[in-house]
Each structure stands twice: as C-alpha cells, then as structure tokens.
Coordinates of C-alpha atoms in Angstrom, one line a residue:
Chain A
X1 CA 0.0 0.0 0.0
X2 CA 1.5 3.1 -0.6
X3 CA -0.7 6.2 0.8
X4 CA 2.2 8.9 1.1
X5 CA 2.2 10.0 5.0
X6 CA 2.0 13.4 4.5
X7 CA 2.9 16.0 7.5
X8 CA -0.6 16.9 9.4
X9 CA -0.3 20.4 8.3
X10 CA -0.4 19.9 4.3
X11 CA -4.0 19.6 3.2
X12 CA -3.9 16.9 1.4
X13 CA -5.1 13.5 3.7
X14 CA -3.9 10.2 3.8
X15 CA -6.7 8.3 3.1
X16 CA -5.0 5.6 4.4
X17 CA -6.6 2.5 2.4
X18 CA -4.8 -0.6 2.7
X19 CA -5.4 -2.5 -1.0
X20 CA -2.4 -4.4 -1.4
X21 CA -0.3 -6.1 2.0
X22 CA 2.5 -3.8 3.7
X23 CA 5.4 -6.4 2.6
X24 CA 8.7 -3.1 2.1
X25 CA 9.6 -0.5 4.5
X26 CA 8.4 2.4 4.3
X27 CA 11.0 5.1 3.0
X28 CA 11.3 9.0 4.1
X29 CA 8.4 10.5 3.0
X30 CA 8.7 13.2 0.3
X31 CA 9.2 17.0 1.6
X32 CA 7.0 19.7 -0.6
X33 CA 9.2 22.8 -1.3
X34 CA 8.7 26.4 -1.6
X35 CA 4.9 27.6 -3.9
X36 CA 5.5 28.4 -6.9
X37 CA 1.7 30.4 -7.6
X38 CA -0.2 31.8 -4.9
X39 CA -3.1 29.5 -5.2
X40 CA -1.2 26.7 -6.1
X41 CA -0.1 23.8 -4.1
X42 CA 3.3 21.8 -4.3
X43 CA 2.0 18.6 -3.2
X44 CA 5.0 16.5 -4.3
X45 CA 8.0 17.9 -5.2
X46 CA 10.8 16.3 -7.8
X47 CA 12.1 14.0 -4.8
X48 CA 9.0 13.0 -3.5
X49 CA 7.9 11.9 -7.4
X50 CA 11.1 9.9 -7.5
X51 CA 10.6 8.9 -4.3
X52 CA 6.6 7.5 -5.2
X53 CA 7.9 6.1 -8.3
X54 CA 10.2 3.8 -6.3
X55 CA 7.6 2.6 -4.6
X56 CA 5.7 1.4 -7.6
X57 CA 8.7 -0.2 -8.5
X58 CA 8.8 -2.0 -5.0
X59 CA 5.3 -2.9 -5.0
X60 CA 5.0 -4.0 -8.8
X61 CA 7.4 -6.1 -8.6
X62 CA 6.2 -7.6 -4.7
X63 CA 3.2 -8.9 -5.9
X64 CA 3.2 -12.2 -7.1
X65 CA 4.3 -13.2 -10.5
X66 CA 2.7 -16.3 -10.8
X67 CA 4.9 -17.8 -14.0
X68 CA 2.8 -15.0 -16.2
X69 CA 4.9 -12.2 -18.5
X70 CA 5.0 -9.0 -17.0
X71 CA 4.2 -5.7 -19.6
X72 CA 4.1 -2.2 -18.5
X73 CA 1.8 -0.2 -20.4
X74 CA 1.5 3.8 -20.7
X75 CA -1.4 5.9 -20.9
X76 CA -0.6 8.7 -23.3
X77 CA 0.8 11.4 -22.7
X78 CA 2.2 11.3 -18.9
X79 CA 1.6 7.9 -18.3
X80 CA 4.0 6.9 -20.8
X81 CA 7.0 8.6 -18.7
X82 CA 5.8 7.1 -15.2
X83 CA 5.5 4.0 -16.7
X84 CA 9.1 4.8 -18.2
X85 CA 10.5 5.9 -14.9
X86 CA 9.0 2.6 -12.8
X87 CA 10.3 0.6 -15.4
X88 CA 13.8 2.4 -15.4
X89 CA 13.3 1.6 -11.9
X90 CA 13.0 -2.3 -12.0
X91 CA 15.4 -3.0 -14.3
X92 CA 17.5 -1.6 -11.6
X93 CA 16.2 -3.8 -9.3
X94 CA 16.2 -7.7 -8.9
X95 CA 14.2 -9.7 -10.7
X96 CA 12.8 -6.7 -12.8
X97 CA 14.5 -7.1 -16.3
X98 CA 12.3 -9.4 -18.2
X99 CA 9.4 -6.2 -18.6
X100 CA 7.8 -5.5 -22.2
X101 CA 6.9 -1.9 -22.4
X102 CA 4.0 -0.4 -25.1
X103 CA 2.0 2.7 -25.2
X104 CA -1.5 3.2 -25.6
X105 CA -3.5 6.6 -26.3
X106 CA -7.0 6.4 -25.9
X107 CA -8.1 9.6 -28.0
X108 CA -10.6 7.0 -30.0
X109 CA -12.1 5.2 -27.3
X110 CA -13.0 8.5 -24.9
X111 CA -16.9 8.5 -24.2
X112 CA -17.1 12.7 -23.9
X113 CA -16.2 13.0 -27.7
X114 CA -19.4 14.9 -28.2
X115 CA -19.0 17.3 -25.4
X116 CA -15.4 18.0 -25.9
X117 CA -14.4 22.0 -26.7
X118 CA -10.7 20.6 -27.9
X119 CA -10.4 17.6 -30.4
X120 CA -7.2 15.9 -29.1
X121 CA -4.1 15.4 -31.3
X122 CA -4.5 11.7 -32.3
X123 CA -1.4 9.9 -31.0
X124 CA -0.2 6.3 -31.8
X125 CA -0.5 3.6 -29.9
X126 CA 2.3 0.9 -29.9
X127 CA 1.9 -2.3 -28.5
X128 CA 4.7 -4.4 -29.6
X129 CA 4.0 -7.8 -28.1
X130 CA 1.2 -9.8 -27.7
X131 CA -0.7 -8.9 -24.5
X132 CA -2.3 -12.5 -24.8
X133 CA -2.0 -14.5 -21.6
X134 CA 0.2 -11.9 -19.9
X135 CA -0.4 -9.7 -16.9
X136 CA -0.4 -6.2 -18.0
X137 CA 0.4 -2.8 -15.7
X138 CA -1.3 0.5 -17.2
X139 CA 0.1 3.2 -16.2
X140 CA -1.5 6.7 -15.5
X141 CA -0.6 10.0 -13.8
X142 CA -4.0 10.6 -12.5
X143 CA -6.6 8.4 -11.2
X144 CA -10.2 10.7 -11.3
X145 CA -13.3 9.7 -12.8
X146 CA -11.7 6.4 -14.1
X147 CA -13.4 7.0 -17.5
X148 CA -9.4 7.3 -19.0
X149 CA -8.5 4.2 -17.4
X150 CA -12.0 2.4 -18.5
X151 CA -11.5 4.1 -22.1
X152 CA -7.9 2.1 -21.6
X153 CA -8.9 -0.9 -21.0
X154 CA -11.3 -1.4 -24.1
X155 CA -8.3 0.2 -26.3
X156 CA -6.1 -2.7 -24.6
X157 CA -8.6 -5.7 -25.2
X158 CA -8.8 -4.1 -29.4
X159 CA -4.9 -5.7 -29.0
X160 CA -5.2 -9.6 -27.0
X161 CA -6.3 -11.0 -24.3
X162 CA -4.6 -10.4 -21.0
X163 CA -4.4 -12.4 -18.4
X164 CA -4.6 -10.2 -15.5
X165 CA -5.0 -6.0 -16.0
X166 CA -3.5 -3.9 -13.6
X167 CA -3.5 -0.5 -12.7
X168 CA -0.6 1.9 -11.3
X169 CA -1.2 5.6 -10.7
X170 CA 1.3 8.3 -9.5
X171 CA -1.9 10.5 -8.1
X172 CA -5.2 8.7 -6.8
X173 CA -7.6 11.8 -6.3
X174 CA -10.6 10.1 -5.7
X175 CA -13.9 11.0 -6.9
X176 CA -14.7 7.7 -9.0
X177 CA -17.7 7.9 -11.6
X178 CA -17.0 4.1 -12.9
X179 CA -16.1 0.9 -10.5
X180 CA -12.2 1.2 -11.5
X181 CA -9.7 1.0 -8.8
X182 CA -6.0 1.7 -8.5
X183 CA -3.9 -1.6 -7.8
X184 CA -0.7 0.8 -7.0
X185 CA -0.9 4.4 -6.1
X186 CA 1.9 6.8 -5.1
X187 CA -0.1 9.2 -3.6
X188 CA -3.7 9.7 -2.2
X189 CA -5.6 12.8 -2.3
X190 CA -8.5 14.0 -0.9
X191 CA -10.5 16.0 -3.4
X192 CA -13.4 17.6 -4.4
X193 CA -14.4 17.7 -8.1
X194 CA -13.7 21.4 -8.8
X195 CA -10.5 20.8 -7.4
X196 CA -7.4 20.5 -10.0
X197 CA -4.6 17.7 -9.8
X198 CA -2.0 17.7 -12.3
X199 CA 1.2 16.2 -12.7
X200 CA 4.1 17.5 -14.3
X201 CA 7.3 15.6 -15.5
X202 CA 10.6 17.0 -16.9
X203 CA 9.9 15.1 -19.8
X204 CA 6.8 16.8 -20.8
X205 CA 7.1 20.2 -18.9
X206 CA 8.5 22.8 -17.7
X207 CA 9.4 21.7 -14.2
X208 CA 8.5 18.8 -12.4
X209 CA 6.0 17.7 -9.2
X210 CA 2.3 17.3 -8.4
X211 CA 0.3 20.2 -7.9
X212 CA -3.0 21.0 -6.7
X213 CA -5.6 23.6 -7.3
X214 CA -8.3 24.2 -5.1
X215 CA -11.6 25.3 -6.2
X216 CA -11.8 26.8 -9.7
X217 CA -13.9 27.0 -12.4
X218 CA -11.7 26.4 -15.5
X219 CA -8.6 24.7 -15.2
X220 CA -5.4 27.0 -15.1
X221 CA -3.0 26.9 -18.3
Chain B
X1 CA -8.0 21.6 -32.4
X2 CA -11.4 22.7 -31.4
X3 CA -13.8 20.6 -34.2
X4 CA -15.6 22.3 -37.5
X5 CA -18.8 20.9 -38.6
X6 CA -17.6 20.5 -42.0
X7 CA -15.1 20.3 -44.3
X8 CA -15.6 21.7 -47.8
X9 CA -12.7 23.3 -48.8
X10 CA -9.1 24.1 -47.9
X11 CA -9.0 27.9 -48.1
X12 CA -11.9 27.6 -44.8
X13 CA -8.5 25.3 -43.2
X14 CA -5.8 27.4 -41.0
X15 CA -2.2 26.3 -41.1
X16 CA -3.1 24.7 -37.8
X17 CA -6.0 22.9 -38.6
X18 CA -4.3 21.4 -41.3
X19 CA -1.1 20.4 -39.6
X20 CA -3.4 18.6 -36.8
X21 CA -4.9 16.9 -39.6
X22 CA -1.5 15.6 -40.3
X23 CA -0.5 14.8 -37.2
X24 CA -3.4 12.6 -36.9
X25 CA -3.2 10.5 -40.0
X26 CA -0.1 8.8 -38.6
X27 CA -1.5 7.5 -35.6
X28 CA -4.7 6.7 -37.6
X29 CA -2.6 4.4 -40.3
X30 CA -1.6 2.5 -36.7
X31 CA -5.0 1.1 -36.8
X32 CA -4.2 -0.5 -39.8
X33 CA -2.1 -3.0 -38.1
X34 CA -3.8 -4.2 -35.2
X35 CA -5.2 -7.6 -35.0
X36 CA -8.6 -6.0 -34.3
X37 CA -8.8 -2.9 -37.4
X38 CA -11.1 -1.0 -35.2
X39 CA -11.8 2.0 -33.2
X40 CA -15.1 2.9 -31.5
X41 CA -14.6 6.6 -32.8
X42 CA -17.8 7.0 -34.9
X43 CA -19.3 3.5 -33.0
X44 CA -23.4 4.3 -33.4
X45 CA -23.1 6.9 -36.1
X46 CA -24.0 6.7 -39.6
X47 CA -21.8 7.9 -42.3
X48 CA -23.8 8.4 -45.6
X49 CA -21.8 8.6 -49.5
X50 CA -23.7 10.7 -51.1
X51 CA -21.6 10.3 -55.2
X52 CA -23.6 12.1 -57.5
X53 CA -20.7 11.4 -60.0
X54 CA -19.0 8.2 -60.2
X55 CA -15.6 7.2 -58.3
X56 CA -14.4 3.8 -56.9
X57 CA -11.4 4.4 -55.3
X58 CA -12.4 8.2 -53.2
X59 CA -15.8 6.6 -52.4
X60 CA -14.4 3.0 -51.2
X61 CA -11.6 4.9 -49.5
X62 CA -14.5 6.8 -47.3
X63 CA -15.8 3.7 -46.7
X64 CA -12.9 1.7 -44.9
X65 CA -11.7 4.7 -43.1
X66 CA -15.7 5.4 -41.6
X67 CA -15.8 1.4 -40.6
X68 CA -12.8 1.5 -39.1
X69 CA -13.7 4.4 -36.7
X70 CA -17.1 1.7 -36.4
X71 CA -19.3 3.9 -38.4
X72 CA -22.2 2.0 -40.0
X73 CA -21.7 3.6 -43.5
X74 CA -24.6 3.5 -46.1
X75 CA -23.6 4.0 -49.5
X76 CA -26.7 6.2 -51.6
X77 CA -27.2 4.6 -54.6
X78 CA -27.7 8.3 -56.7
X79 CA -27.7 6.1 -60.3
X80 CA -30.7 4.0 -59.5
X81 CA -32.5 6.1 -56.7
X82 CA -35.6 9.5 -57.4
X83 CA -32.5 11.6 -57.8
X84 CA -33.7 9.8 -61.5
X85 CA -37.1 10.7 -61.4
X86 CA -35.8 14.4 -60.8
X87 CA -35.7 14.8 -56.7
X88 CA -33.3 18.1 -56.2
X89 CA -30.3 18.0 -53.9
X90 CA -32.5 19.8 -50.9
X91 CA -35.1 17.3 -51.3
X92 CA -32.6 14.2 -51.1
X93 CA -31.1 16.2 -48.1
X94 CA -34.1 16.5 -46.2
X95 CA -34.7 12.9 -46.2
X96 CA -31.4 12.3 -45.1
X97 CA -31.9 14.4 -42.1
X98 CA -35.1 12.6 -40.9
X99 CA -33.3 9.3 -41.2
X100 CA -30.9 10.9 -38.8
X101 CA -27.6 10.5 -40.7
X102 CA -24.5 11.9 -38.7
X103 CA -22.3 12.5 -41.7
X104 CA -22.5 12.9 -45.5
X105 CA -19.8 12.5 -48.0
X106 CA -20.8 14.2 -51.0
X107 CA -19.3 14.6 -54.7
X108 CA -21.0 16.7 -57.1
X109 CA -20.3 17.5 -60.7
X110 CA -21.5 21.2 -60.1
X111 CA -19.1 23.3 -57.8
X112 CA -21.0 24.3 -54.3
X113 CA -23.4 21.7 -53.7
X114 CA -21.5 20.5 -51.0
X115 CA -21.6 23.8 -48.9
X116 CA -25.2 24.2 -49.8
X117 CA -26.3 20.8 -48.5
X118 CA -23.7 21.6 -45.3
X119 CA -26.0 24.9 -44.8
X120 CA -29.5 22.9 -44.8
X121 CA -28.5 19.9 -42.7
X122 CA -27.0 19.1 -39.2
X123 CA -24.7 16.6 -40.3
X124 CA -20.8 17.3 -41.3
X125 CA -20.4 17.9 -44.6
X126 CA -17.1 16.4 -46.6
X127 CA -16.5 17.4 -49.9
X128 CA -15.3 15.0 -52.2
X129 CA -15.2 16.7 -54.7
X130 CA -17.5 19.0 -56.6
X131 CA -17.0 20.3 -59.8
X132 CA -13.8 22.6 -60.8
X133 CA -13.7 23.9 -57.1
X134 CA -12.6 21.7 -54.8
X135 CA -11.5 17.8 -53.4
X136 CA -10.0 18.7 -49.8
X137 CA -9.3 15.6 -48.7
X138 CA -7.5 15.0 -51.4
X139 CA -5.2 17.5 -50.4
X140 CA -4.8 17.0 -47.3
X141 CA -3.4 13.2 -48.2
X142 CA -1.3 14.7 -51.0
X143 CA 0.1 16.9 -47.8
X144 CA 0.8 14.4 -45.8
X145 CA 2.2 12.0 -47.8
X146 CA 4.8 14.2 -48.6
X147 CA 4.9 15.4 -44.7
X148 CA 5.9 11.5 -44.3
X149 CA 8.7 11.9 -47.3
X150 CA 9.9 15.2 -45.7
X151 CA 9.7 14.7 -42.6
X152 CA 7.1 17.3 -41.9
X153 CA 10.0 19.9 -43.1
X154 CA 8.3 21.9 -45.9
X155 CA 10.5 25.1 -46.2
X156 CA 12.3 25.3 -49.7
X157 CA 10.4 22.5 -50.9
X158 CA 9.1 22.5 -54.4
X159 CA 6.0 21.0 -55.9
X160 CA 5.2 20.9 -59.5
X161 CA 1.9 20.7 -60.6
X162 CA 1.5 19.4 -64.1
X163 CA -1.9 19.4 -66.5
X164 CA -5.5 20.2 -67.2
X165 CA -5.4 22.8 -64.1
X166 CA -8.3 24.6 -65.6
X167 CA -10.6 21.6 -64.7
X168 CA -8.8 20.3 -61.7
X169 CA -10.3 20.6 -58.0
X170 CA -7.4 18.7 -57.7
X171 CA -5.1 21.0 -58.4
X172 CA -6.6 24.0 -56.7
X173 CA -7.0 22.3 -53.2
X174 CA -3.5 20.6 -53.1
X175 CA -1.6 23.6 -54.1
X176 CA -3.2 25.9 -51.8
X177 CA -3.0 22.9 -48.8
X178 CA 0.9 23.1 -49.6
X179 CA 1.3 26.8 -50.1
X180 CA -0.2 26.8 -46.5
X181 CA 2.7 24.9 -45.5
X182 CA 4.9 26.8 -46.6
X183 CA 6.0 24.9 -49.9
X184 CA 6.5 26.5 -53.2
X185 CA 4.4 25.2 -56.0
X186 CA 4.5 26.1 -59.5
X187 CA 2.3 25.1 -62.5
X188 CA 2.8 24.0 -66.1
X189 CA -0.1 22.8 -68.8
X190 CA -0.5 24.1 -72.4
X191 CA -1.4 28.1 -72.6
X192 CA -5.1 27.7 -73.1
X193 CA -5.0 25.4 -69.7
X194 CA -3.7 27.9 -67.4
X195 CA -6.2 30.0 -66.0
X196 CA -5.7 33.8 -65.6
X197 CA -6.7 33.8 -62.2
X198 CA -4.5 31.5 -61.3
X199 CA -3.4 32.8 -57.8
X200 CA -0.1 35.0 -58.0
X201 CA 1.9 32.8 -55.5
X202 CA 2.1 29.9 -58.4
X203 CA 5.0 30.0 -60.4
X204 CA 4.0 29.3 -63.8
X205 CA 6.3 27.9 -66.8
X206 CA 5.5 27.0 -69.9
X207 CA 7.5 24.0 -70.7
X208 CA 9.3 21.4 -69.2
X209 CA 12.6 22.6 -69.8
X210 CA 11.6 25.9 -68.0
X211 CA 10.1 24.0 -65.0
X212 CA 13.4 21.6 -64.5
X213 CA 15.3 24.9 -64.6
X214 CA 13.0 25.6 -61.5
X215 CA 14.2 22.5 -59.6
X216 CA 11.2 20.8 -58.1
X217 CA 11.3 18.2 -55.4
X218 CA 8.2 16.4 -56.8
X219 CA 6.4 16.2 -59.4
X220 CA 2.5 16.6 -59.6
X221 CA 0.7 14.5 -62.5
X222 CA -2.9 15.7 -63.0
X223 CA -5.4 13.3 -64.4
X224 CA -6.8 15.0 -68.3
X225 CA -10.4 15.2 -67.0
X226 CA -11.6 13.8 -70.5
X227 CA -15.2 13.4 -68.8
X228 CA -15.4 17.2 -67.9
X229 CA -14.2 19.0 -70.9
X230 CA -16.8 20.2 -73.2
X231 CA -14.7 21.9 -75.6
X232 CA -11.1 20.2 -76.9
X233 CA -8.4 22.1 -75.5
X234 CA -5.9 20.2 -77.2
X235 CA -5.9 18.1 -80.4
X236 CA -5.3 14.5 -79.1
X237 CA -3.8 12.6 -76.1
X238 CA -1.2 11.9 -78.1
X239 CA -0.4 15.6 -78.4
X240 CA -0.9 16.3 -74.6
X241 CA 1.6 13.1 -74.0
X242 CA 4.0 14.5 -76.3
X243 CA 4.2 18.3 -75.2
X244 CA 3.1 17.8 -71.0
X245 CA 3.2 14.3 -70.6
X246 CA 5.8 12.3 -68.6
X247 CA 7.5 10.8 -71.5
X248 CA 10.1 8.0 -71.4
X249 CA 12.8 10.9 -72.0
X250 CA 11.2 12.8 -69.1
X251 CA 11.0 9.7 -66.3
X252 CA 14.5 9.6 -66.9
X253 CA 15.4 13.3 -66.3
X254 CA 12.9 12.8 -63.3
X255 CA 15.0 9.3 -62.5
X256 CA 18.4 10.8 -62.6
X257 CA 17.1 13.6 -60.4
X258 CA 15.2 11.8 -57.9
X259 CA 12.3 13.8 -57.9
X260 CA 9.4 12.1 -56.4
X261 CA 6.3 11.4 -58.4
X262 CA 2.4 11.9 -57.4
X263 CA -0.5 10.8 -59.2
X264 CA -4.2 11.1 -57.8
X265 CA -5.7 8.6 -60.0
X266 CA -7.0 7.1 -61.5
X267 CA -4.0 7.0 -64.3
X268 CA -4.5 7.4 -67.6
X269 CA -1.9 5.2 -69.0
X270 CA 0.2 7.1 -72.1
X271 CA -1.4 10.4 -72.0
X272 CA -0.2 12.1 -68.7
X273 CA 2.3 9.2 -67.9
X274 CA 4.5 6.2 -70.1
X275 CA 3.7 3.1 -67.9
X276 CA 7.0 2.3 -66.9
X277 CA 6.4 5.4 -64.4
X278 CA 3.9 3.4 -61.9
X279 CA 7.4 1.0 -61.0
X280 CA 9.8 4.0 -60.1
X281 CA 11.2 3.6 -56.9
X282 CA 10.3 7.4 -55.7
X283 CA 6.6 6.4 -57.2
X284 CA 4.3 7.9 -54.3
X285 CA 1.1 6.8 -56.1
X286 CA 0.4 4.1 -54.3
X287 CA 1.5 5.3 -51.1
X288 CA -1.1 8.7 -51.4
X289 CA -3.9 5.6 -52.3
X290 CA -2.9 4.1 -48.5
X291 CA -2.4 8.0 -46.9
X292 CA -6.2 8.6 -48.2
X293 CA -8.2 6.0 -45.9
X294 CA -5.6 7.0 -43.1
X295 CA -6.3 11.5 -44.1
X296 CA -10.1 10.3 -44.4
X297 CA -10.2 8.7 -40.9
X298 CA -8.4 12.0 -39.4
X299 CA -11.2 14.1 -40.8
X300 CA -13.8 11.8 -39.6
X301 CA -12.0 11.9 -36.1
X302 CA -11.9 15.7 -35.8
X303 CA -15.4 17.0 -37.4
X304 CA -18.5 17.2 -35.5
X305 CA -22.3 17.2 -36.5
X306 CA -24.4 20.0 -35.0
X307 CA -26.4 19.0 -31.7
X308 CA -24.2 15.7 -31.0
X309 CA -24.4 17.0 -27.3
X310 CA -27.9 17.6 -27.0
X311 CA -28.6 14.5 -28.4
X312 CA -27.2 12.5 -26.1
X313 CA -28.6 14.3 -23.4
X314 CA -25.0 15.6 -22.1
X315 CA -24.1 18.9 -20.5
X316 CA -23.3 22.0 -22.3
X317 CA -23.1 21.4 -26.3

C-alpha cells in the first residue's frame, strides 16, 4: 500500500486505504518545497515523485508473479513517462528485467467525444508484443473519474487478451464515476471535483511535481 | 483543435487545422495494423456517401476509413435512386436528415453543392469533390504523404503541378494545402489550360525545360479530365503526351534527379504518364492511395455534426 504519509499540516489527507499487503519498509516520505503560484499547491516535489515512483517499483514487482509475463503499459501522454521511470526503476532492481513496455493513447475510445471544446491530437499507440496471456500494468498519472483508465482498458482488449489487468497511478484523487480502482498508487488525495490535480514531469514540462488547485472553475493553463 | 462541422474546402483550413490533420493521420494508419482494425470513434453513427458522379477508389476509400472508426456507412445509390425521377439536392437532403444520418460524403459534378447541402443539414459535410472547385481531402493526403517523405519539413520544398489545371479541384486544393505549409508550388499545362486567375503565389512555366530549370522536389501529375471537358483544348492525347506528358525521356530526367512522383488517380496510361512510371522507386502513387483511408479517418475523427451534445442528453453542447 502506498498512501504517502504526508505532515498533518499539508492539506492533502492520507486516506489511508490498505489495497495491497505492507510487505517493504516504508521510506522517508517526500518534503513539498517552496509555492510556486499563490493558489497553487506543491504537493510533491521532484524527490518525492522519484521517491513515489520507487515505490511502484517495490510494490510491482512484490506482488506475485505467478509464472505469467509481466508488460508495463502507458497511458498517453504522462503515463507513458511514469511507466518509463518505474520501469527504469525495475530494471534496476532484482528480478525486474524481463518487462515489455507499449504505449496506448485512448483519444478513440473516450466516451465525452461529443462534449469536448478541444479535439485531441491523435497519437499512436504501440503495442509491440502480444498482451495475450500476460499480466499487463497500465500506467497513469491521475486516477479521477476512471473514464481514462476504462476508455484504456477497451483500447487494450482491441490488442489480445490479458491475463490479468493492472492499474498503477502516480496520483489517486478520488472521486470515481466508474467501478475502477488503482492496484498501486503513489499518492492519495482527498479531493473535491472542482478541485485541479495535475502532474508535471521533466519530460513533458517545464518543471517537475504534483500540484493542486483548489476550487476553480476552468482549469489553469 | 477545437472541431468544424464540415469540411468543404481548404482555403476555410488554418495552417493549424491542417497540420493537426496531419498529425493525426499517422496514428490513424496504426489502426491498420492491429489484429482487431477498429476504433469505437464514430461506434453508433451513420456515415452516408452521397456520389452524384462516379468514383471507386475516393468513395471505397470513405468507406474503410468510416468502418474503421465503427461507423455503419450507407452507401446512396444516386444512379438507381428518385434523384432519376428528378428529386433536387434539398429534397434528397431533407430525407437524409429525418433518417438521422451523422455525416455525409458528398461529390458533385456542379461546384458548391456541397456547402449548400452543409447549410441545410445538421450533419458534417465532406466534400469530395465537386466540380472545378474543390476535393479537400484529397489534399490533405497529398500533404501528408509528402509530410511522411519530408519529414514534416516543408521550407524550400518545391512542388510541380503538371496538366489540365483549368478543370482540376485537384489542383486547386492541393496547391493551396501546400502553399499553407509553406512549400512552393509552380504550375505547367499548355497556354489555353492555365487560367488567368490562377493565384499569384504559383509560379508558372511553360515548358518542361523551363520548370526543371526551377528545380522541383516532386512532381505533380494531373489526371486529363476527359469526362469534364466540353470543348477540346488540345488536339489529341497523343499531343498532350508529347508536349506535357511524362514521356520515357522525361521519367528519366525525373529518374536521374530523384524527384518524387504523385498521381491522384485514377491514371490514364500514355497520355499524362508512359507506364514504366507506376514501377519507379520514388513512385508515391500508391502510397497517397494508402495515406487517403488513413487522411479520411483523421477528418472523420476531428469534425462534429451539429447537436451531437444535445442529443445524447450531455451537458453543455
């Protein structure tokens, strides 16, 4: 389980939900830094995201393996680098280096299509092995309504048949519209709906945490 | 890119709109190579081919990229249908839009019938060509098959556009897609083909020699639209193979160059090329044929009927 224990003054809460048994140590917890925006909050800064994305690491490759192939999958666009990162990660590790890696975007399988202000760029999706009999990790940055993730799954099943499907998530934010959960999470949150997460990576932005916006209508730039 | 209802031309495109275009068809030609050649895209909306004149390949090529965004596609059967017993364009229209049809494909021997069916009905409108005017999709697979060649690097290209441009929607839609992008085109056909209003960015010769002088990076074959002359504006094939054709002498200056070579199709063999020309290596014929299904999908990913929102009883349209 890994629900980041966050200092009792930072707003975010540790929802605390135990999915998965406490089988590694817990590590330091990550340290938010300085704001960068006056509404804006630094949830987890560049350590604490390497620090989560260890954990995934730990706990992927914990669980079970039961004789099946392992593949890590990314959710375009940011859960192709976490899935990147974890999978830097394990190959690090022991017992980690036999992990296929593919990338799915779901722009064709979203259900809001006809309520969407912004048509999004249509990106490729490359699975490179057969996700037949195989237990398959998505990977996402966010975990909110779980529409993405459901929207992931069909696009995954257009490919093979997977033995098992799991999910990994830097951010769980709550706030599920479908019956999806997150198998690995590297951080709980609290929200409320008009709140906004977002994740940032070096490899896709400027700078690099999770932040959170409380309360607003449209969601900043 | 925030959607458009329809797509009828390419001057109504921005740069941007047409670059997302492109972007998109690559990922779209992905499909093509999955064990299951689907996407739920268009899953539960009907794409209708409305071909007032006759085509295979543009009308086929709407067809496998609507079914593979899931689209049940209904192909109007103009030839045997009341457009015979004298039913106008509106009419036909109107029935469309109490079956409920999501999208129409439409070509049309007279030039605007597309935008005046897209003005009466809630559907998206795609040209596919009508008259003289314009064949937009056309262009945008021209476009991006060379985006594919070049890398998506356009600046100093140069694209020359060879034939009947006088009759060619052809013509007029790819050369404006690419002087979008930045690429130079220029234009050569016999005297009497080469319309005055041509727009002043073309650069216009008047023989081959002059347009090798010009150094293009590909070269454009227009099809001799033999069904939409009226008059004879030159005295044989023959005579349009000899003086603007691609002659064996000519595919090898373009050989020894490496100039690529485009063809929309359908080819007519020995007037506007010698066969030998469909087997060059830097042939991009049947690659545009392959790009088309991929463009086609793009556009059917991006455009969106009026009222979709309401209709499914979601939040704000």
């Amino acid at each position: 389980m890994a629900s980041a224990s966050l200092t009792r003054s930072q707003t975010p809460v540790d929802r605390g939900s135990d999915r998965l048994p406490v089988g590694t140590s817990r590590l330091r917890p990550p340290v938010p830094a300085e704001r960068h925006h006056a509404n804006e909050d630094l949830v987890l800064d560049e350590e604490g995201v390497r620090w989560a994305v260890g954990r995934l690491a730990e706990e992927i490759l914990a669980s079970p393996r039961d004789g099946t192939g392992l593949a890590f999958v990314g959710i375009h666009r940011r859960g192709v680098v976490l899935a990147e990162r974890v999978l830097a990660a394990c190959n690090r590790a022991e017992g980690g280096r036999d992990i296929v890696s593919g990338t799915l975007d779901i722009s064709l399988y979203r259900d809001d299509f006809d309520n969407l202000g912004t048509i999004p760029t249509l990106r490729a999706s490359e699975i490179p092995f057969d996700p037949t009999g195989r237990r398959v990790v998505l990977f996402d940055d966010v975990l909110f309504t779980g529409r993405t993730v459901r929207a992931a799954i069909d696009a995954l099943m257009d490919f093979g048949r997977p033995a098992r499907i799991q999910l990994a998530v830097l951010v769980d934010r709550g706030n599920r519209e479908l019956p999806i959960q997150a198998d690995q999470a590297g951080l709980n949150l609290d929200t409320e709906r008009t709140d906004h997460v977002w994740v940032n990576f070096r490899e896709t932005d400027p700078r690099e945490g999770v932040f959170v916006v409380r309360g607003l209508v449209a969601p900043p730039p | 890119m925030t959607p458009r209802k329809d797509l009828l031309d390419i001057g109504s495109l921005t740069p941007e709109e047409i670059q997302f275009i492109l972007d998109s068809a690559g990922p779209a030609k992905e499909v093509f190579h999955r064990p299951v050649k689907q996407a739920p895209r268009l899953r539960g909306k009907t794409v209708l081919l409305l071909f007032y004149e006759p085509s295979t390949r543009t009308s086929t090529s709407f067809e496998v990229a609507a079914k593979r965004l899931s689209a049940d596609v209904i192909n109007f059967p103009v030839a045997t249908s009341s457009v015979q017993k004298g039913e106008t364009v509106l009419d036909t229209v109107e029935t469309l839009e109490a079956m409920k049809v999501d999208y129409i494909v439409v070509r049309h021997q007279r030039s605007g019938i597309p935008d005046l069916i897209a003005r009466n009905t809630r559907a998206s409108v795609i040209n596919a060509g009508d008259g003289a005017h314009a064949h937009p999709t056309q262009a945008l697979l021209d476009a991006f098959t060379l985006s594919e060649v070049w890398q998506g690097q356009w600046t100093g290209k140069r694209v020359l556009v060879v034939g009947d441009l006088l009759h060619s929607r052809v013509a007029r839609s790819t050369s404006a897609a690419l002087h979008a992008l930045g690429v130079k085109v220029g234009i050569l056909g016999p005297g009497s083909l080469v319309p005055d209003y041509a727009p002043g960015h073309l650069e216009r010769f008047r023989s081959w020699e002059e347009a090798w002088d010009w150094n293009p990076d590909v070269v454009y074959l227009l099809r001799i639209q033999k069904e939409r002359q009226s008059e004879e504006f030159f005295p044989s094939l023959k005579e349009y193979h000899r003086v603007y054709g691609l002659t064996e002498e000519r595919l090898r200056d373009v050989e020894s160059r490496g100039t690529w070579l485009m063809h929309p199709g359908p080819i007519n063999r020995g007037v506007e090329m010698v066969d030998r020309a469909s087997q060059y290596e830097r042939s991009l014929i049947n690659r545009q044929v392959e790009n088309g299904v991929a463009t086609r999908m793009a556009v059917l990913y991006w455009l969106r009927p009026l009222g979709a929102a309401l209709e499914r009883g979601g939040g704000e349209p």
